[in-house]
Amino acid sequence: MASDSLLPLLFFISFLFLCSFPPKVPAVSTDQSARTFIFRVDSHSKPSIFPTHYHWYASEFADAPRILHVYDTVFHGFSATLTPDEANSLGQHPSVLAVFEDRRRQLHTTRSPQFLGLRNQRGLWSNSDYGSDVIVGIFDTGIWPERRSFSDKNLGPVPVRWKGACEIGEKFLARSCNRKLIGARFFVKGHEAAGAGSGGVPPITMVNDTVEYRSPRDADGHGTHTASTAAGRYAFQASMAGYASGIAKGVAPKARLAVYKVCWKNSGCFDSDILAAFDKAVADGVDVISISIGGGDGISSPYYLDPIAIGAYGAVSRGVFVSSSAGNDGPNVMSVTNIAPWLMTVGAGTIDRNFPAIVTLGNMRKLYGVSLYAGAQLNGTMYPLVYPGKSGVFSASLCMENSLDPNLVRGKIVICDRGNSPRVAKGLVVKKAGGVGMILANGVYNGEGLVGDAHLLPACAIGADEGELVKKYITSTANPTATIDFQGTLLGIKPAPVVASFSGRGPNGLNPEILKPDLIAPGVNILAAWTDAVGPTGLDTDTRKTEFNILSGTSMAAPHVSGAAALLKSAHHDWSPAAIRSAMMTTASIIDNRNQPMLDESSGKPSTPYDFGTGHLNLDRAIDPGLVYDITNDDYVKFLCSIGYGPKIIQVITRSPASCPAKKPVPENLNYPSMAALFPSSSSVGPSSKTFFRTVTNVGPANAVYVARVEAPKGVTVTVKPSKLAFTTAVRKQSFVVTVTADTRNLVLDDSGAVFGSLSWSDGNHVVRSPIVVTQLNLL
């Protein structure tokens, strides 16, 4: 991280200002068009004459027709369509704790269960009965219920605690639900209000041949994919046009699914609808929530202005585990999203499967890439090769719509640079212009990270280095030619896992004392169920039908962890969400299948905890972690106090009134399974120390002795007291202190602006590992 960059520092200063002076009302706007605002209301202020909060809101705050959602489970308040002046006026009401404008968010768009360490006859699958009777809520684009992945064959009755509903709508009937898909709801009021207010959101109808359903039915495919990844049924053959052939299975094949459609095709997901889904899901009785949604701008809002953080707190405080995607803005530093400490933040890694394609140039040079193209082959025929970007026209280099001259590309293989438009859309532009194939070249920003796509013409993605090679080849000969050969599916790829280049990276942009992401899970080229409403590219012009599709993104990684949480919840009913997260984090792996440190796909260099958190999910070990770092609701309140939030602001998040201790806590003392030490700049004189207080709970054999093993970051001293923890039947919890000492005048940080180490507790059978991160304040 560049030490002379002022942007992160300015953002940090701005955040501190917001914490001290939180905005209760929206900024004054000259645009007085109606829009949606979310109001956090002190529920205890309701006059007794009103039978419900809705009656109070409709009488005192907004006319009933303008109220979109009333929140009363994870959040107290309502959303309504108002002008900014009206919202500003209501924000002055003494019962209103906070007001924020509705915001649009975006989706963070088989073999992976085995890669996580799941096996049929032993371990977590067998010990949890495949997640039987745990209910997983999916917040996404809905579901295609007819897929075999959602069959209820041989499943028992719906859990009696379930209080949810199967909402009917367009092409979605009551019989669309079953003993597997036990609930389905859709949330459209925020979306429709945004469309009515700005005209920038398409309505939920047939628009320009784009299908969307005003029901839980999935017109996009993303929700069907994430649902089947988390909890798709086991034991039938699956592939995508022959790629990734094998037995279909989700991570928790017997878990029940409840789908909450909050995202709409081509128009995103609105905070007011997401918050309403949290409210309903917790009341319905879900055990796990999977949300692969984020801001998409690389900037995290303060927790009290982030409805995902607020809704997730309400869920976690009631015992519901929430898994969220880390975002796809990597490899930029500080690009990780969904960073509230009660959320499980999941980055993406590769698995040991790939879909290679080989580009052979006219000089017989071979370039290696990936593709999921399944149409007519080129059969070794050499075609003329052209790079439209050679002209210097930027749009032509990217193969944007209407940028290609048919006279230039007809009958040729076209090189297109990655960026600005969907990868598959570039191929369609080439095809329309008469090209016979495409080589999709990464830029420096993308590095060597590759994902497969089901292209509409013969096409192959290659890394930045080989992209430069093919462009140099074109300039070196008068008649450049090439062909593409598609190799199908290759297993046993090494190294794996590798941190995906797009995966959101740390440090945490709000509170760097809390390491984010928490871990990584499979998120590259993942096979899962798909909708019939659109072809595998997702393009409206793609009329192909497929039961399964292969996608990449942290969107694919988060449901792996959601399914894992369902298995752990089924095996350990008494574990809290924090205990489940701790079990996964402290047992995560930091080595690949070569027994070497995991690599970063974008650079080819060893990755760090800023890239992978605590490591890669390893469920073979997570079922029996030995010790866990548990966190209570009171602990989270103390954390919020430690970052400068006052009682009223904390109440926006926690719903209930809160008070802070007389002595201000420090954020690094949240009982998190990782430790990040922030030291003052190198201008300080002499060594300084940071102290971390932690408590672990024994969830293994009652009588056990754990011994500390420290791998200190380079140039740093780490001490642990006591260095030995003894547990008995009567003593299940033990506390310890970690002191990290560094002389910042002599501290040599790596390219990420930090140095890394670890603390591990071991009893000879278990290893409970926590990363230690050391950095300087002037680098954040």
CSV table of C-alpha atoms in Angstrom, one decimal, residues 109 137 174 208 229 256 368 446 561 606 655 763 774:
chain,number,residue,atom,x,y,z
A,109,THR,CA,-21.5,-12.2,-9.1
A,137,GLY,CA,-32.3,-18.4,3.9
A,174,ALA,CA,-48.0,-22.8,-3.8
A,208,ASN,CA,-37.2,-5.2,-24.4
A,229,THR,CA,-24.4,-24.2,-4.0
A,256,ARG,CA,-34.1,-26.8,3.9
A,368,TYR,CA,-2.7,-21.1,-22.3
A,446,ASN,CA,-6.7,-8.1,-13.9
A,561,VAL,CA,-19.8,-21.0,3.9
A,606,PRO,CA,2.5,-15.7,-1.8
A,655,ARG,CA,-32.7,-2.0,18.3
A,763,ASP,CA,-3.2,-29.9,22.6
A,774,VAL,CA,1.0,-5.5,12.4
